[in-house]
């Protein structure tokens, strides 16, 4: 069962490869989506990471939430379903 993680407070220079290198030691990573600003084309400072196993996702949350990475304290938790906007 795959688990989707929210990774926030990222540096605006972060790349998908940077995230993969940081998260993959905790378990197999299936997909990474760095959220980009539509107007500027720059990263918005957060991403979603889909991990192949629940155990890997839990290990990543425990190891990385609050960790200082590239000068910023990361927020890592299980992603919540997207809320409908009116």
Coordinates of N, CA, C and O in Angstrom, one line a residue:
X1 N 0.8 -1.2 0.0 CA 0.0 0.0 0.0 C 0.9 1.2 0.0 O 1.8 1.4 0.8
X2 N 0.7 2.1 -1.0 CA 1.5 3.3 -1.0 C 0.9 4.4 -0.1 O -0.3 4.4 0.1
X3 N 1.8 5.3 0.3 CA 1.4 6.4 1.2 C 2.0 7.7 0.6 O 3.1 7.8 0.2
X4 N 1.1 8.7 0.6 CA 1.5 10.0 0.0 C 1.9 10.9 1.2 O 1.1 11.1 2.2
X5 N 3.0 11.6 1.1 CA 3.5 12.5 2.2 C 3.5 13.9 1.7 O 3.7 14.2 0.5
X6 N 3.3 14.8 2.6 CA 3.4 16.2 2.3 C 4.8 16.6 2.9 O 5.1 16.3 4.1
X7 N 5.6 17.3 2.1 CA 6.9 17.8 2.6 C 6.9 19.3 2.4 O 6.8 19.8 1.3
X8 N 6.9 20.1 3.5 CA 6.8 21.5 3.4 C 8.0 22.2 4.0 O 8.9 21.6 4.6
X9 N 8.0 23.5 3.8 CA 9.0 24.5 4.2 C 10.3 24.1 3.5 O 11.4 24.2 4.1
X10 N 10.2 23.8 2.2 CA 11.4 23.5 1.4 C 12.0 24.8 0.9 O 11.4 25.8 0.7
X11 N 13.3 24.7 0.6 CA 14.0 25.7 -0.1 C 13.4 25.9 -1.5 O 13.0 25.0 -2.1
X12 N 13.4 27.2 -2.0 CA 12.8 27.4 -3.3 C 13.7 26.9 -4.4 O 13.3 27.0 -5.6
X13 N 14.9 26.4 -4.1 CA 15.8 25.9 -5.1 C 15.8 24.4 -5.2 O 16.6 23.8 -5.9
X14 N 14.9 23.7 -4.4 CA 14.9 22.3 -4.3 C 14.5 21.7 -5.6 O 13.7 22.2 -6.4
X15 N 15.0 20.5 -5.9 CA 14.7 19.7 -7.1 C 14.1 18.4 -6.7 O 14.3 17.9 -5.6
X16 N 13.5 17.7 -7.7 CA 13.0 16.4 -7.4 C 14.1 15.4 -7.0 O 14.0 14.6 -6.1
X17 N 15.3 15.5 -7.7 CA 16.4 14.7 -7.3 C 16.9 14.9 -5.9 O 17.3 14.0 -5.2
X18 N 16.9 16.2 -5.5 CA 17.3 16.5 -4.1 C 16.4 15.8 -3.1 O 16.8 15.2 -2.1
X19 N 15.1 15.8 -3.4 CA 14.1 15.2 -2.5 C 14.3 13.7 -2.5 O 14.2 13.0 -1.5
X20 N 14.5 13.1 -3.7 CA 14.6 11.7 -3.8 C 15.9 11.2 -3.0 O 15.8 10.2 -2.3
X21 N 17.0 12.0 -3.1 CA 18.2 11.6 -2.4 C 18.0 11.7 -0.9 O 18.5 10.9 -0.1
X22 N 17.1 12.6 -0.4 CA 16.9 12.8 1.0 C 15.9 11.7 1.6 O 16.1 11.2 2.7
X23 N 14.9 11.3 0.8 CA 13.9 10.5 1.3 C 14.1 9.0 1.0 O 13.7 8.1 1.8
X24 N 14.8 8.7 -0.1 CA 14.9 7.3 -0.5 C 15.6 6.4 0.5 O 15.4 5.2 0.6
X25 N 16.5 6.9 1.4 CA 17.1 6.0 2.4 C 16.1 5.4 3.4 O 16.4 4.4 4.0
X26 N 14.9 6.0 3.5 CA 13.9 5.5 4.4 C 12.9 4.5 3.8 O 12.1 3.9 4.5
X27 N 13.0 4.4 2.5 CA 12.1 3.4 1.8 C 12.0 3.8 0.3 O 12.4 4.9 -0.1
X28 N 11.4 2.8 -0.5 CA 11.3 3.1 -1.9 C 10.3 4.2 -2.2 O 9.2 4.3 -1.7
X29 N 10.8 5.1 -3.1 CA 10.0 6.3 -3.5 C 9.4 6.0 -4.9 O 10.1 5.6 -5.8
X30 N 8.1 6.2 -5.0 CA 7.4 5.9 -6.2 C 7.3 7.2 -7.1 O 7.6 7.1 -8.3
X31 N 6.9 8.3 -6.5 CA 6.7 9.5 -7.3 C 7.0 10.7 -6.4 O 6.7 10.7 -5.2
X32 N 7.5 11.8 -7.0 CA 7.7 13.1 -6.4 C 7.1 14.2 -7.2 O 7.3 14.2 -8.4
X33 N 6.3 15.1 -6.6 CA 5.8 16.2 -7.3 C 6.1 17.5 -6.5 O 5.5 17.7 -5.4
X34 N 7.0 18.2 -7.0 CA 7.4 19.5 -6.5 C 6.3 20.5 -7.0 O 6.2 20.7 -8.2
X35 N 5.6 21.2 -6.2 CA 4.5 22.1 -6.6 C 5.2 23.4 -7.1 O 5.9 24.0 -6.3
X36 N 4.8 23.8 -8.3 CA 5.4 25.0 -8.9 C 4.4 26.1 -9.0 O 3.2 25.9 -9.1
X37 N 4.9 27.3 -8.9 CA 4.0 28.5 -9.1 C 3.7 28.7 -10.5 O 4.6 28.6 -11.4
X38 N 2.4 28.9 -10.8 CA 2.0 29.0 -12.2 C 2.6 30.2 -12.9 O 2.8 30.2 -14.1
X39 N 2.7 31.3 -12.2 CA 3.2 32.5 -12.9 C 4.7 32.6 -13.0 O 5.2 32.9 -14.1
X40 N 5.4 32.3 -11.9 CA 6.9 32.5 -11.9 C 7.6 31.2 -12.4 O 8.7 31.3 -12.8
X41 N 6.9 30.1 -12.3 CA 7.6 28.8 -12.6 C 8.6 28.3 -11.6 O 9.3 27.3 -11.8
X42 N 8.6 29.0 -10.5 CA 9.5 28.6 -9.4 C 8.8 27.6 -8.4 O 7.6 27.7 -8.3
X43 N 9.5 26.8 -7.7 CA 8.9 25.9 -6.7 C 8.2 26.8 -5.6 O 8.7 27.9 -5.3
X44 N 7.1 26.3 -5.1 CA 6.3 27.1 -4.1 C 6.8 26.7 -2.7 O 6.2 27.3 -1.7
X45 N 7.7 25.8 -2.5 CA 8.2 25.5 -1.1 C 7.6 24.3 -0.5 O 7.8 24.0 0.7
X46 N 6.9 23.5 -1.3 CA 6.4 22.2 -0.8 C 6.2 21.2 -1.9 O 6.3 21.6 -3.1
X47 N 6.1 19.9 -1.5 CA 6.1 18.9 -2.5 C 5.3 17.7 -1.9 O 5.0 17.7 -0.7
X48 N 4.9 16.8 -2.8 CA 4.2 15.6 -2.4 C 5.1 14.4 -2.8 O 5.5 14.4 -4.0
X49 N 5.3 13.5 -1.9 CA 6.1 12.3 -2.2 C 5.3 11.0 -1.9 O 4.7 10.9 -0.9
X50 N 5.2 10.2 -2.9 CA 4.4 8.9 -2.8 C 5.5 7.8 -2.5 O 6.3 7.6 -3.4
X51 N 5.3 7.2 -1.4 CA 6.3 6.1 -1.0 C 5.6 4.8 -1.2 O 4.4 4.6 -1.0
X52 N 6.3 3.7 -1.6 CA 5.7 2.4 -1.9 C 5.2 1.7 -0.7 O 4.3 0.8 -0.8
X53 N 5.8 1.9 0.5 CA 5.4 1.2 1.7 C 5.0 2.1 2.8 O 5.5 3.2 2.9
X54 N 4.0 1.7 3.6 CA 3.6 2.5 4.8 C 4.8 2.6 5.8 O 5.0 3.6 6.4
X55 N 5.6 1.5 5.9 CA 6.7 1.5 6.8 C 7.7 2.5 6.4 O 8.3 3.2 7.3
X56 N 8.0 2.6 5.1 CA 9.0 3.7 4.7 C 8.5 5.1 4.9 O 9.2 6.0 5.3
X57 N 7.1 5.3 4.7 CA 6.6 6.6 4.9 C 6.6 7.0 6.4 O 7.0 8.1 6.7
X58 N 6.3 6.0 7.3 CA 6.4 6.3 8.7 C 7.8 6.6 9.1 O 8.1 7.5 10.0
X59 N 8.8 5.8 8.6 CA 10.2 6.1 8.9 C 10.7 7.4 8.4 O 11.4 8.1 9.1
X60 N 10.2 7.8 7.3 CA 10.6 9.2 6.7 C 10.0 10.3 7.6 O 10.7 11.3 7.9
X61 N 8.7 10.1 8.0 CA 8.1 11.1 8.9 C 8.9 11.3 10.2 O 9.2 12.4 10.6
X62 N 9.2 10.2 10.8 CA 9.9 10.2 12.1 C 11.3 10.8 11.9 O 11.8 11.6 12.8
X63 N 12.0 10.5 10.9 CA 13.4 10.9 10.7 C 13.5 12.4 10.2 O 14.4 13.1 10.5
X64 N 12.5 12.8 9.4 CA 12.7 14.1 8.7 C 11.8 15.2 9.2 O 12.2 16.4 9.0
X65 N 10.7 15.0 9.9 CA 9.9 16.1 10.4 C 10.7 16.9 11.4 O 11.1 16.4 12.4
X66 N 10.8 18.2 11.1 CA 11.5 19.1 12.0 C 13.0 19.1 11.7 O 13.7 20.0 12.3
X67 N 13.5 18.3 10.9 CA 14.9 18.3 10.6 C 15.3 19.5 9.8 O 14.6 20.0 8.9
X68 N 16.5 20.1 10.1 CA 17.0 21.2 9.3 C 17.7 20.7 8.1 O 18.6 19.8 8.1
X69 N 17.2 21.2 6.9 CA 17.7 20.8 5.6 C 17.8 22.0 4.7 O 16.8 22.7 4.5
X70 N 19.0 22.3 4.3 CA 19.3 23.5 3.5 C 18.8 24.8 4.2 O 18.3 25.7 3.5
X71 N 19.0 24.8 5.5 CA 18.7 26.0 6.3 C 17.3 26.2 6.6 O 16.9 27.2 7.1
X72 N 16.4 25.2 6.4 CA 15.0 25.3 6.8 C 14.5 24.0 7.5 O 15.0 22.9 7.2
X73 N 13.7 24.2 8.5 CA 13.1 23.1 9.3 C 12.0 22.5 8.5 O 11.0 23.1 8.3
X74 N 12.1 21.2 8.1 CA 11.1 20.6 7.3 C 9.9 20.2 8.1 O 9.9 20.0 9.2
X75 N 8.7 20.2 7.3 CA 7.5 19.7 7.8 C 7.2 18.5 7.0 O 7.0 18.6 5.8
X76 N 7.1 17.3 7.6 CA 6.8 16.1 6.9 C 5.7 15.3 7.6 O 5.9 15.0 8.8
X77 N 4.6 15.1 6.9 CA 3.5 14.3 7.5 C 2.7 13.7 6.3 O 3.0 13.9 5.2
X78 N 1.8 12.9 6.7 CA 0.9 12.2 5.7 C 0.0 13.2 5.1 O -0.6 14.1 5.8
X79 N -0.1 13.2 3.8 CA -0.9 14.2 3.1 C -2.3 13.9 3.3 O -2.8 12.8 3.4
X80 N -3.1 15.0 3.5 CA -4.5 14.9 3.6 C -5.2 15.0 2.3 O -4.6 15.6 1.3
X81 N -6.4 14.5 2.1 CA -7.1 14.6 0.8 C -7.4 16.1 0.5 O -7.6 16.9 1.4
X82 N -7.3 16.4 -0.8 CA -7.6 17.7 -1.2 C -9.0 18.1 -0.9 O -9.9 17.4 -1.2
X83 N -9.2 19.3 -0.4 CA -10.5 19.8 -0.1 C -11.1 20.5 -1.3 O -10.4 21.1 -2.1
X84 N -12.4 20.3 -1.5 CA -13.1 21.0 -2.6 C -13.1 22.5 -2.4 O -13.4 23.0 -1.3
X85 N -12.9 23.3 -3.5 CA -12.9 24.7 -3.4 C -14.2 25.2 -4.1 O -14.5 24.6 -5.2
X86 N -14.8 26.2 -3.6 CA -16.0 26.7 -4.3 C -15.7 27.8 -5.3 O -14.7 28.3 -5.4

